[in-house]
Coordinates of C-alpha atoms and ligand atoms in Angstrom, one line a residue:
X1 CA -0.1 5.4 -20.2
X2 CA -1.8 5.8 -23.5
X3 CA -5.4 4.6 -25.0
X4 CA -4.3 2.0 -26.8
X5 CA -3.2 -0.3 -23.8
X6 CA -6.2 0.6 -21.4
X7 CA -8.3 -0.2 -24.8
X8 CA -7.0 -3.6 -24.9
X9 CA -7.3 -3.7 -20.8
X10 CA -11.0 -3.5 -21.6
X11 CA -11.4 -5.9 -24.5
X12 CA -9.9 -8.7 -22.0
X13 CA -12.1 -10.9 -20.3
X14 CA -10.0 -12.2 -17.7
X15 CA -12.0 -15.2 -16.6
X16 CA -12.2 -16.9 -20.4
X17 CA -8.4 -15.8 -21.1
X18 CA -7.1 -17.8 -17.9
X19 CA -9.3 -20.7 -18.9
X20 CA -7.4 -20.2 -22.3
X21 CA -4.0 -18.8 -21.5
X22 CA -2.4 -19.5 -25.0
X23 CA -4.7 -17.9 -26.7
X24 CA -4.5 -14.8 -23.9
X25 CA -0.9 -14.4 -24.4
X26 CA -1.6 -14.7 -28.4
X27 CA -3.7 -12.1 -28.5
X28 CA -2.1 -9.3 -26.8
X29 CA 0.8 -8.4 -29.0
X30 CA -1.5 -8.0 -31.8
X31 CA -3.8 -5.2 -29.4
X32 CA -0.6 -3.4 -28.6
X33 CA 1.1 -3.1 -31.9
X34 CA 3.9 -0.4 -33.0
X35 CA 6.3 0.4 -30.2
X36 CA 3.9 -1.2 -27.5
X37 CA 4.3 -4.6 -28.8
X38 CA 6.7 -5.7 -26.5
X39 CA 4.7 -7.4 -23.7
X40 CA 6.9 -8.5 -21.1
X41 CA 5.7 -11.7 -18.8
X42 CA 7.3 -11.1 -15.6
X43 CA 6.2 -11.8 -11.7
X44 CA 9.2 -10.7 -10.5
X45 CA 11.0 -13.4 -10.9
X46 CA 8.1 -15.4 -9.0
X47 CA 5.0 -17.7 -11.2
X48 CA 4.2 -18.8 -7.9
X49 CA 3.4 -17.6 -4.5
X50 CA 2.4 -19.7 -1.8
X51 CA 1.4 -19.1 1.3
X52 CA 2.5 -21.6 4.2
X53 CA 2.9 -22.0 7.5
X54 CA 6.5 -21.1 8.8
X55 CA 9.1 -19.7 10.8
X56 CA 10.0 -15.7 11.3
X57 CA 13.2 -14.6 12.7
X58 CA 13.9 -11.4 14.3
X59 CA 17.5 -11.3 14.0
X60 CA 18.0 -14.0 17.3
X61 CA 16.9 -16.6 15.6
X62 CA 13.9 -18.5 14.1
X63 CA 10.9 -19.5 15.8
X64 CA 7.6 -21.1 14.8
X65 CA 3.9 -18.9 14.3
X66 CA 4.3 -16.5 11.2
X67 CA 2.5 -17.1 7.6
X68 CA 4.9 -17.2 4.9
X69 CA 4.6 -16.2 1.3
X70 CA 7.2 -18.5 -0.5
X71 CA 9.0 -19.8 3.0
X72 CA 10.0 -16.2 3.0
X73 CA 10.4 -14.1 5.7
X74 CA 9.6 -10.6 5.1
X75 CA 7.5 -11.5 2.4
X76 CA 9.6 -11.3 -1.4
X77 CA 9.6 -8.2 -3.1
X78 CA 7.9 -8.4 -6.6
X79 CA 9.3 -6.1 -9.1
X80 CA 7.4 -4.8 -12.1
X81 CA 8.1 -2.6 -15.4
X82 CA 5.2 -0.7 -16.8
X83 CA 3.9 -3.1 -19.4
X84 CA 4.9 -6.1 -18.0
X85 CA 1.9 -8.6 -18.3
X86 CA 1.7 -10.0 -14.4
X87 CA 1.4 -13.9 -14.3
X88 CA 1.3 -15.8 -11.4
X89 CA -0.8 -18.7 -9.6
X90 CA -1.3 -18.7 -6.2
X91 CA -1.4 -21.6 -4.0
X92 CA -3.0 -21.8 -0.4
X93 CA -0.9 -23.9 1.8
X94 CA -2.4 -22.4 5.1
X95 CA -4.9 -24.3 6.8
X96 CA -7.5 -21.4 6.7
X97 CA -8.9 -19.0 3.3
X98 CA -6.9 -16.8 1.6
X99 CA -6.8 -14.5 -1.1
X100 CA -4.1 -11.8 -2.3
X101 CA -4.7 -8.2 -3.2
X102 CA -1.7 -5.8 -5.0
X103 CA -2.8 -2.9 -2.8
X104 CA -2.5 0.2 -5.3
X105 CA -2.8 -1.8 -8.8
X106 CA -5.9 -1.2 -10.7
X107 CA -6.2 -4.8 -12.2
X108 CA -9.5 -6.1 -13.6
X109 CA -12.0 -6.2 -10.3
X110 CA -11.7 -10.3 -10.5
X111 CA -7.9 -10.1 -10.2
X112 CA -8.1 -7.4 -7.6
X113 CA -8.5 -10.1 -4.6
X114 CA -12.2 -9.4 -3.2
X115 CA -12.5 -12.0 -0.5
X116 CA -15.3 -13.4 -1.9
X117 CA -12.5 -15.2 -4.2
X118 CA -10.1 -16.2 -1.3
X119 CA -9.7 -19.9 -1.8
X120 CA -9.4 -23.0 0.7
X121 CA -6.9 -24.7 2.3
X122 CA -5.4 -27.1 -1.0
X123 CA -6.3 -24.3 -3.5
X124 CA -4.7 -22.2 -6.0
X125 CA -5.8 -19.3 -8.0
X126 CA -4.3 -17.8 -11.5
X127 CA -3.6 -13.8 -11.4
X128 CA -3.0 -12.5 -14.9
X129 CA -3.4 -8.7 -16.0
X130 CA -1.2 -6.4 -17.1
X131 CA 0.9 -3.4 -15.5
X132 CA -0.2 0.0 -16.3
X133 CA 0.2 1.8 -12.9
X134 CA 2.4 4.9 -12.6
X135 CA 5.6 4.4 -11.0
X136 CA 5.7 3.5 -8.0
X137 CA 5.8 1.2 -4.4
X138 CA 3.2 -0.6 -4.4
X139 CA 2.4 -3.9 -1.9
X140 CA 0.6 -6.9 -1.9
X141 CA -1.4 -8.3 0.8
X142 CA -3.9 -11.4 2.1
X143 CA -7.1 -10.7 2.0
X144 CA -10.1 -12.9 3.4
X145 CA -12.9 -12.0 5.2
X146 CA -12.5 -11.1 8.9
X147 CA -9.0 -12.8 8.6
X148 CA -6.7 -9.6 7.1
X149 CA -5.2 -8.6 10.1
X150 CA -4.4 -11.9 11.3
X151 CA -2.5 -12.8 8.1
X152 CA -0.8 -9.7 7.2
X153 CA 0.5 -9.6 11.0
X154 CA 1.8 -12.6 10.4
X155 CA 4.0 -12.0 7.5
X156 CA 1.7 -12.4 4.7
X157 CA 2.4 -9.1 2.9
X158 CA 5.4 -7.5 1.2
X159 CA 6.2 -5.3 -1.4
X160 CA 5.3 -4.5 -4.8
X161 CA 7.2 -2.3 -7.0
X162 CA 6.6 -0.8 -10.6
X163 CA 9.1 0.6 -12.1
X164 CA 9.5 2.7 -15.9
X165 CA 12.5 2.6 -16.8
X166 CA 13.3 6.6 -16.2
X167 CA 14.7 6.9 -12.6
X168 CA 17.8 7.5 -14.1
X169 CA 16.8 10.2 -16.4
X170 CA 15.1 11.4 -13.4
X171 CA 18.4 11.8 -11.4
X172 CA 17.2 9.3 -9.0
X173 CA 19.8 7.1 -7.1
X174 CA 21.4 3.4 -9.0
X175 CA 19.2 0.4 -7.5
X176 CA 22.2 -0.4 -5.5
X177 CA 20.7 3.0 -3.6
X178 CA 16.6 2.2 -4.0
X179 CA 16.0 0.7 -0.2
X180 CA 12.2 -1.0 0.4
X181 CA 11.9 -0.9 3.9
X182 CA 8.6 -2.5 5.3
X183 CA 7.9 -0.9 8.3
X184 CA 5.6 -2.7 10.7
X185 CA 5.3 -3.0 14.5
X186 CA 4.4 -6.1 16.3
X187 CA 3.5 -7.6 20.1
X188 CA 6.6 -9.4 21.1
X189 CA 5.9 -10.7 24.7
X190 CA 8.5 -11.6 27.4
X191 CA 10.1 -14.7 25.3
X192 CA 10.6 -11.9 22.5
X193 CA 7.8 -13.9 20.8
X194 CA 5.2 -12.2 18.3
X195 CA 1.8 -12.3 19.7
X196 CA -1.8 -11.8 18.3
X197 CA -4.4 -11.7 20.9
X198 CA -6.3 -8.3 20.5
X199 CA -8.7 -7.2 23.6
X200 CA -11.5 -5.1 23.3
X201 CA -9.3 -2.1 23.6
X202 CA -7.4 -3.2 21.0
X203 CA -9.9 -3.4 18.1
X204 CA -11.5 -0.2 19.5
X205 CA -7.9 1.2 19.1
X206 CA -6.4 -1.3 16.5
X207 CA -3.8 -3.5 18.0
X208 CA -0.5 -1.5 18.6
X209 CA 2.3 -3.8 19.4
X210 CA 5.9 -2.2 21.2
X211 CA 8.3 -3.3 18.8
X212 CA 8.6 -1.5 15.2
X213 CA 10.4 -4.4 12.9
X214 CA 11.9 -3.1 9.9
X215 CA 11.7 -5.8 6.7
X216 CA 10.8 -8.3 9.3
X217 CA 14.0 -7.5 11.7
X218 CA 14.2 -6.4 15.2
X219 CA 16.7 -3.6 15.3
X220 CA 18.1 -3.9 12.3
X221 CA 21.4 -2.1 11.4
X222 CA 22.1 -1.6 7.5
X223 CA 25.2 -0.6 5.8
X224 CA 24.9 2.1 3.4
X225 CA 27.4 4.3 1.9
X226 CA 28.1 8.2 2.0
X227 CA 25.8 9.2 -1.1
X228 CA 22.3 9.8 -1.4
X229 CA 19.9 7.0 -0.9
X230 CA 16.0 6.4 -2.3
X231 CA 14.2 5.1 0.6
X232 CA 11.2 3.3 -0.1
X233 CA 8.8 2.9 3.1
X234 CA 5.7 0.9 3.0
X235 CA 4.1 0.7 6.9
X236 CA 2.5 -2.4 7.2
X237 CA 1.7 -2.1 10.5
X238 CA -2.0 -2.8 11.5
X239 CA -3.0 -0.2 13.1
X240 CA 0.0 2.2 14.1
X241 CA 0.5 5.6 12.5
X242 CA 4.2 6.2 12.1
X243 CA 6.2 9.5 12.1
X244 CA 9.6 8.4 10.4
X245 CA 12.2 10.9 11.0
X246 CA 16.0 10.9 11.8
X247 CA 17.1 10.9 15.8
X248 CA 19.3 14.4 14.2
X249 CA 16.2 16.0 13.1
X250 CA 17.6 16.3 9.8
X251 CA 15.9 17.4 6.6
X252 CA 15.2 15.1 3.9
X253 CA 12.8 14.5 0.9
X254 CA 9.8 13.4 0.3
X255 CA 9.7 12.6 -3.6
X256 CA 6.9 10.3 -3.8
X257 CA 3.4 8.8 -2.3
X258 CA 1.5 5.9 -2.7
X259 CA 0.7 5.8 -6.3
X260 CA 3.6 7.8 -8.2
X261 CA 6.5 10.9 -8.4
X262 CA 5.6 14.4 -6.9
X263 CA 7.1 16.9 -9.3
X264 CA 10.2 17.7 -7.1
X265 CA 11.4 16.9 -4.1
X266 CA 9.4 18.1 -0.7
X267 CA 11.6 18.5 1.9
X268 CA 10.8 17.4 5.7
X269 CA 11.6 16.4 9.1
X270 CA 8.9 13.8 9.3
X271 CA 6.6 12.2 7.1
X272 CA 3.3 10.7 8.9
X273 CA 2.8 7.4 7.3
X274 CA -0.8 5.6 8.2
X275 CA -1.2 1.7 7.8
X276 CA -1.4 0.8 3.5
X277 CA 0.2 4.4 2.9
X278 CA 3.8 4.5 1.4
X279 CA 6.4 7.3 0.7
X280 CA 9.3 7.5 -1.0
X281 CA 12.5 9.6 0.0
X282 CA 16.1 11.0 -0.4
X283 CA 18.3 10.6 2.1
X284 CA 21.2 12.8 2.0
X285 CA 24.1 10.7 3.3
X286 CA 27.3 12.3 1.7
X287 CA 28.3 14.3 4.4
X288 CA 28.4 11.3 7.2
X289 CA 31.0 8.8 6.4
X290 CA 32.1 6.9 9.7
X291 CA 28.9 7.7 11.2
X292 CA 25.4 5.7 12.4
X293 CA 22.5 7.4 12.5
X294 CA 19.0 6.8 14.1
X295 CA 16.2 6.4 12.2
X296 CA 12.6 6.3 14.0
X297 CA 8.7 7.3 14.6
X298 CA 8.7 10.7 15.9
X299 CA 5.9 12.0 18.3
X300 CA 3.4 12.5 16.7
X301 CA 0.3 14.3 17.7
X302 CA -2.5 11.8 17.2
X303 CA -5.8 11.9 18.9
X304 CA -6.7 7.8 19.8
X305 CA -7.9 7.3 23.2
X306 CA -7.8 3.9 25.2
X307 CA -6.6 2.1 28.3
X308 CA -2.8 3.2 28.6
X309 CA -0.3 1.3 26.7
X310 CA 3.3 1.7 26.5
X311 CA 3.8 2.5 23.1
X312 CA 0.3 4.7 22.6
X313 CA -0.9 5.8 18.8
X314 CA 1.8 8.4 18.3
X315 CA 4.8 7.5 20.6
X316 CA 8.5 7.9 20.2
X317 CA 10.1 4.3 19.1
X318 CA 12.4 3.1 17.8
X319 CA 13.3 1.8 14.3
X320 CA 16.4 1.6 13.2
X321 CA 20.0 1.9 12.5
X322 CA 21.8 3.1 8.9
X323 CA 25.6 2.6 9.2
X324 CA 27.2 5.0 6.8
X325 CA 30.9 3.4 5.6
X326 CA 33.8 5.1 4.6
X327 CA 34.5 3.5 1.2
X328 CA 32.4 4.6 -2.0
X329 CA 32.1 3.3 -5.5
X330 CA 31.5 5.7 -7.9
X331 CA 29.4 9.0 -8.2
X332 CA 27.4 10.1 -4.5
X333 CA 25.0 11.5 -6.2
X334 CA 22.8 14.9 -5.5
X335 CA 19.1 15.7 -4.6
X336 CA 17.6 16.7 -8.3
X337 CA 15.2 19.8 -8.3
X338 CA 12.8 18.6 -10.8
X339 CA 12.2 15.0 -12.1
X340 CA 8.5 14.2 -13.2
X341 CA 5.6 16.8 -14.3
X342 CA 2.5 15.9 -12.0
X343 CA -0.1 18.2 -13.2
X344 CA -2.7 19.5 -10.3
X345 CA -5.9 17.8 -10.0
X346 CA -7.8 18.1 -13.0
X347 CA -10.7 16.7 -11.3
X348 CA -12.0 19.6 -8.5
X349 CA -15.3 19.3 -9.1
X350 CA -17.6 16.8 -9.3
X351 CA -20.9 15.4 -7.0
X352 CA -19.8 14.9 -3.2
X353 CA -20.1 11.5 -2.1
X354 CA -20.2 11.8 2.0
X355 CA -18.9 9.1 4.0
X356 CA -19.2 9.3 8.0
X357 CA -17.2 7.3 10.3
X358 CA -18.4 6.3 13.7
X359 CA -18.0 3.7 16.4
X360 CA -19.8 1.7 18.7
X361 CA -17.6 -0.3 21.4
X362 CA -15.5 -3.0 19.0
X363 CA -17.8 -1.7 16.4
X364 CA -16.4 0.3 13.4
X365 CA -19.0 2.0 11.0
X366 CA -19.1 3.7 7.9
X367 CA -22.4 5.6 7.3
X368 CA -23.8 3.5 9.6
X369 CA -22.9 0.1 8.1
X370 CA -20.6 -2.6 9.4
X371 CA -19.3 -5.5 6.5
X372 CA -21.5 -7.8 5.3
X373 CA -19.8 -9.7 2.2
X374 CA -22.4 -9.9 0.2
X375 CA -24.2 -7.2 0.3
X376 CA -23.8 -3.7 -2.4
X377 CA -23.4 -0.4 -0.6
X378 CA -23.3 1.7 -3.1
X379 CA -22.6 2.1 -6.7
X380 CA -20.4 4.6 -8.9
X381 CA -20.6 5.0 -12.7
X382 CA -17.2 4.3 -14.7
X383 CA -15.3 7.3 -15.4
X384 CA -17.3 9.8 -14.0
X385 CA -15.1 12.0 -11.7
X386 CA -16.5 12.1 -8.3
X387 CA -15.0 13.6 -4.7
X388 CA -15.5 11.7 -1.7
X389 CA -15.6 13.7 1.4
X390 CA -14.3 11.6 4.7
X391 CA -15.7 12.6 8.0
X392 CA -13.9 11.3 10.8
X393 CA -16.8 11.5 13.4
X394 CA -15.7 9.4 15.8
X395 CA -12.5 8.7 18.1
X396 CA -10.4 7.1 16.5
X397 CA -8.1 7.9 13.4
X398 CA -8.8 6.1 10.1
X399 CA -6.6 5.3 7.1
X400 CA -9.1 5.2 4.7
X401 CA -8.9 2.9 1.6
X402 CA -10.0 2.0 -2.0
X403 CA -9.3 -0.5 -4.0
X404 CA -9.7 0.8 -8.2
X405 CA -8.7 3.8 -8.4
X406 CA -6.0 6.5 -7.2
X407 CA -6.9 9.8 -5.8
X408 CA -5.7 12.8 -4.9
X409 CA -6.2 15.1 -2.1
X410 CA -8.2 18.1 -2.8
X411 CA -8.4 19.2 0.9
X412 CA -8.5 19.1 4.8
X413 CA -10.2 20.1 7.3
X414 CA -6.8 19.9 9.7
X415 CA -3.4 20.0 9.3
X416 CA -2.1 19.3 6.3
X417 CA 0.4 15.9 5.7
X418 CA 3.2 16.4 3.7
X419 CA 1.9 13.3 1.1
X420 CA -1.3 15.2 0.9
X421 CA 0.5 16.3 -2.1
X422 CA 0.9 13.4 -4.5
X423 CA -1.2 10.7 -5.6
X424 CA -2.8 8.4 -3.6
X425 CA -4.6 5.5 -2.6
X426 CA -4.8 5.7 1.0
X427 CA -5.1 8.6 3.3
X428 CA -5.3 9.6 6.9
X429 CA -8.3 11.1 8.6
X430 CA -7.9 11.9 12.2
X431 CA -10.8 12.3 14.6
X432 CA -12.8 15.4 13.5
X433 CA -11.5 15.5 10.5
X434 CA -12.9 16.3 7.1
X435 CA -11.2 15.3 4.1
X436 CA -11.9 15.7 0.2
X437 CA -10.2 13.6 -2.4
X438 CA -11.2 13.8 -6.2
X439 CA -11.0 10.5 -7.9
X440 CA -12.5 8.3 -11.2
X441 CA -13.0 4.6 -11.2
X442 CA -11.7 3.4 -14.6
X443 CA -12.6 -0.5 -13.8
X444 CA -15.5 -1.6 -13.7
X445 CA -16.9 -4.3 -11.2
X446 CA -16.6 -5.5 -7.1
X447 CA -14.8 -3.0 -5.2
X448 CA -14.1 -2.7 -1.6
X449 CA -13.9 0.9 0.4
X450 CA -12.0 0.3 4.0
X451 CA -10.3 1.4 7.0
X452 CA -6.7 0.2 7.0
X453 CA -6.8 0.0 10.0
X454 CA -7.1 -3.6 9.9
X455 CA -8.8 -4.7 13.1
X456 CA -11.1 -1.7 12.5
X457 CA -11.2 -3.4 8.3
X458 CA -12.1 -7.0 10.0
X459 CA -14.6 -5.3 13.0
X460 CA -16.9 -4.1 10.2
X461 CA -15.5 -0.9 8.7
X462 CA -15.8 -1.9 5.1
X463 CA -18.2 -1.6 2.5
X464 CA -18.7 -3.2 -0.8
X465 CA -19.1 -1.0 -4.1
X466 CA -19.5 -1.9 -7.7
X467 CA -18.3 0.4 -10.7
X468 CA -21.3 0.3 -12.9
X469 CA -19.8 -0.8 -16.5
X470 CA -20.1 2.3 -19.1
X471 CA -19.5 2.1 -22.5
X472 CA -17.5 5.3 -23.0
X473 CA -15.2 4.2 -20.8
X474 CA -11.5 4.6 -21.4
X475 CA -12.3 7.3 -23.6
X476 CA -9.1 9.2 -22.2
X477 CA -5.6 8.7 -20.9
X478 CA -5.5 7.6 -17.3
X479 CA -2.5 10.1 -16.6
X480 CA -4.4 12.9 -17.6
X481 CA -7.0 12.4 -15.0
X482 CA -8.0 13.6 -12.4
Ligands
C2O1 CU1 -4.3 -2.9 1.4 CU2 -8.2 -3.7 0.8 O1 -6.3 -3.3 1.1
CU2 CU1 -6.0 -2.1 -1.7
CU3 CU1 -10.2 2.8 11.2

């Protein structure tokens, strides 16, 4: 990431280029010049995504009542290279509001999907901005006010992935090895039917279903072969904190969170993955030809109190099934020892913003707030490093979330989590928890601070912030900071 492009990120005015989009697309070779000129358009091979009524299908068949992006079930993958310039209109075919936000990108605050621009039934909406991010799995998500849970439950969220060009170089494994799996539990009733009908208990809790789907499938079983494999897990689940792990106990290795590479691979047993967080890992698989293995949620110790459920916050389940085949083409591959240079913090000081998070019946607070759409919370300055300290003060755990900028951890009251370690944009606090995370907003404009939780996001815990515009803004290189 260098100056030059985040300068021309700031001379755009988004709204006026998509009124003009020739004269957009003319302009931006010209800002990047030299050997950034080359400004790929590219969606992913998508210009369009629309969302639409239609049917899912567990593996036994299809059946009517999910929320498709594309007619798509799990939602498609959009790929991205660093510089690509992301072009795509959206079209609302649902008979409700929607909007889309790329959970993790750090586009201009208008292309970020606020829902105060989710759009009516008949609508569409133009997303254009380019790709500067770091690296890494990404996802992309509806939306609209109060209705987030509902449509992301129903299959209106899937992955988004940038990628630089250097996994190779990195010793990472051939895309034929590079697995997105979109890990996300549902309610599937006696018929083996989803279902969305939270109580009162289950927004207090957040609705935990007793079924985990893996991309959208119901036991699934995948073929891999003996070598090692780059798992990509995104847990789309609304409110259920997952513990993946193998049924072997095996090691393997965490290599990167949410927003980018840790500098080598971490190697664990588990990996406790909160709604909106994702990991990436290697998977070791030379050594089990002929073999299946269990993949799952491990217990997990995790305080979340409520009417007994089968399948309570932190319960064994099932996941899934990797099929390792005898027959391989070409080179198994190792675990590499180093691959990317991810300096510490740089930001560890800077004034403490405190947060508090309480509850009330159905009622989810932060300092003492519930949502109101139109109202500003608070304000930040652009690029003024700041560290936001998360309270968990109440009974519940919450995956805390911002939209416009990445963080990282800079500490924790209780035990640590293994993707403490990397950069983020999402992070666990359990009940009585403290944690710290240093951060910068580089955008200015409407962001949105929220528990991904998402019936505790659309019950109230959510505020609105705005990152006051400052001249001196982009004065450094986003990858040295914080
Ligand atoms: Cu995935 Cu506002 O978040
Ligand atoms: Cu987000
Ligand atoms: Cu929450």
């Amino acid at each position: 990431m260098n100056r030059r492009r985040f300068l021309s990120l700031a001379a755009l005015s988004p709204l006026a280029a998509l009124s003009n989009r020739s004269a957009f697309a003319m302009r931006l070779p010209g800002q990047h010049g030299g050997a950034n000129s080359v400004v790929r358009r590219a969606s992913g091979g998508l210009s369009s995504l629309t969302a639409a009524p239609g049917n899912y299908d567990l593996g036994d068949g299809p059946r009517p009542g999910a929320m498709l992006f594309n007619g798509s079930w799990p939602a498609p993958t959009i790929r991205l290279q660093q510089g690509d310039l992301f072009d795509l209109i959206l079209h609302n075919n649902l008979d409700e509001p929607t909007i889309v936000h790329w959970h993790g990108l750090l586009p201009p605050a208008d292309m970020d999907g606020h829902p105060i621009y989710a759009i009516g039934p008949g609508e569409s909406r133009p997303y254009l901005f380019s790709v500067h991010e770091r690296a890494s799995t990404y996802w992309y998500h509806t939306h609209p006010h109060h209705r987030t849970a509902y449509q992301a439950y129903h299959g209106l969220a899937g992955f988004l992935i940038v990628d630089d060009g250097l996994d190779e170089v990195r010793g990472l494994p051939p895309a034929s090895r590079d697995i997105p799996l979109l890990l996300a539990d549902k309610r599937l009733n006696t018929e083996g039917a989803m279902e969305y009908n939270p109580s009162m208990a289950d927004i207090m809790r957040g609705l935990l279903g007793n079924t985990v789907l893996v991309n959208g499938r119901q036991a699934l079983q995948m073929s891999v072969e003996p070598a090692v494999h780059r798992l990509r897990l995104l847990n789309g689940s609304t409110a259920r904190i997952l513990n993946p792990a193998f049924a072997d106990g095996r090691t393997f290795w965490l290599i990167g969170t949410d927003a980018g590479l840790l500098d080598a691979p971490l190697a664990v047993n588990s990996v406790l993955l909160s709604p909106g967080e994702r990991v990436e890992l290697l998977v070791d698989f030379r050594d089990d030809a002929g073999t299946t293995l269990e993949f799952l949620s491990a217990l997990a110790n995790i305080t979340s109190p409520g009417p007994p459920i089968e399948f309570p916050q932190g319960a064994e389940m099932p996941m899934m099934r990797f099929v390792v085949d005898e027959p391989l083409e070409g080179e198994s591959g190792e675990i590499p020892e180093l691959f990317d240079a991810m300096p510490p913090p740089a930001i560890t000081e800077g004034p403490v913003r405190p947060f508090v998070f309480t509850q009330n019946g159905p009622d989810h607070f932060i300092n003492g707030l519930t949502y109101e759409l139109e109202r500003i919370d608070f304000t930040v300055e652009q690029g003024e490093p700041e560290i936001w300290r998360c309270t968990n003060a109440g009974n519940q755990p919450h995956p805390m979330h911002m939209h416009g900028a990445h963080f990282r951890v800079l500490g924790r009251s209780g035990e640590p989590i293994a993707s403490d370690a990397g950069w983020k944009d999402t992070v666990l606090v359990r009940v009585g928890e403290t944690v710290d995370v240093a951060l910068r907003f580089d955008v200015p404009g409407l962001f949105l601070f929220h528990c991904h939780n998402l019936e505790h996001e659309d019950h109230g815990m959510m505020l609105n912030f705005v990152v006051n515009a400052n001249n001196a803004i982009f004065r450094d290189g986003f990858e040295s900071v914080p």
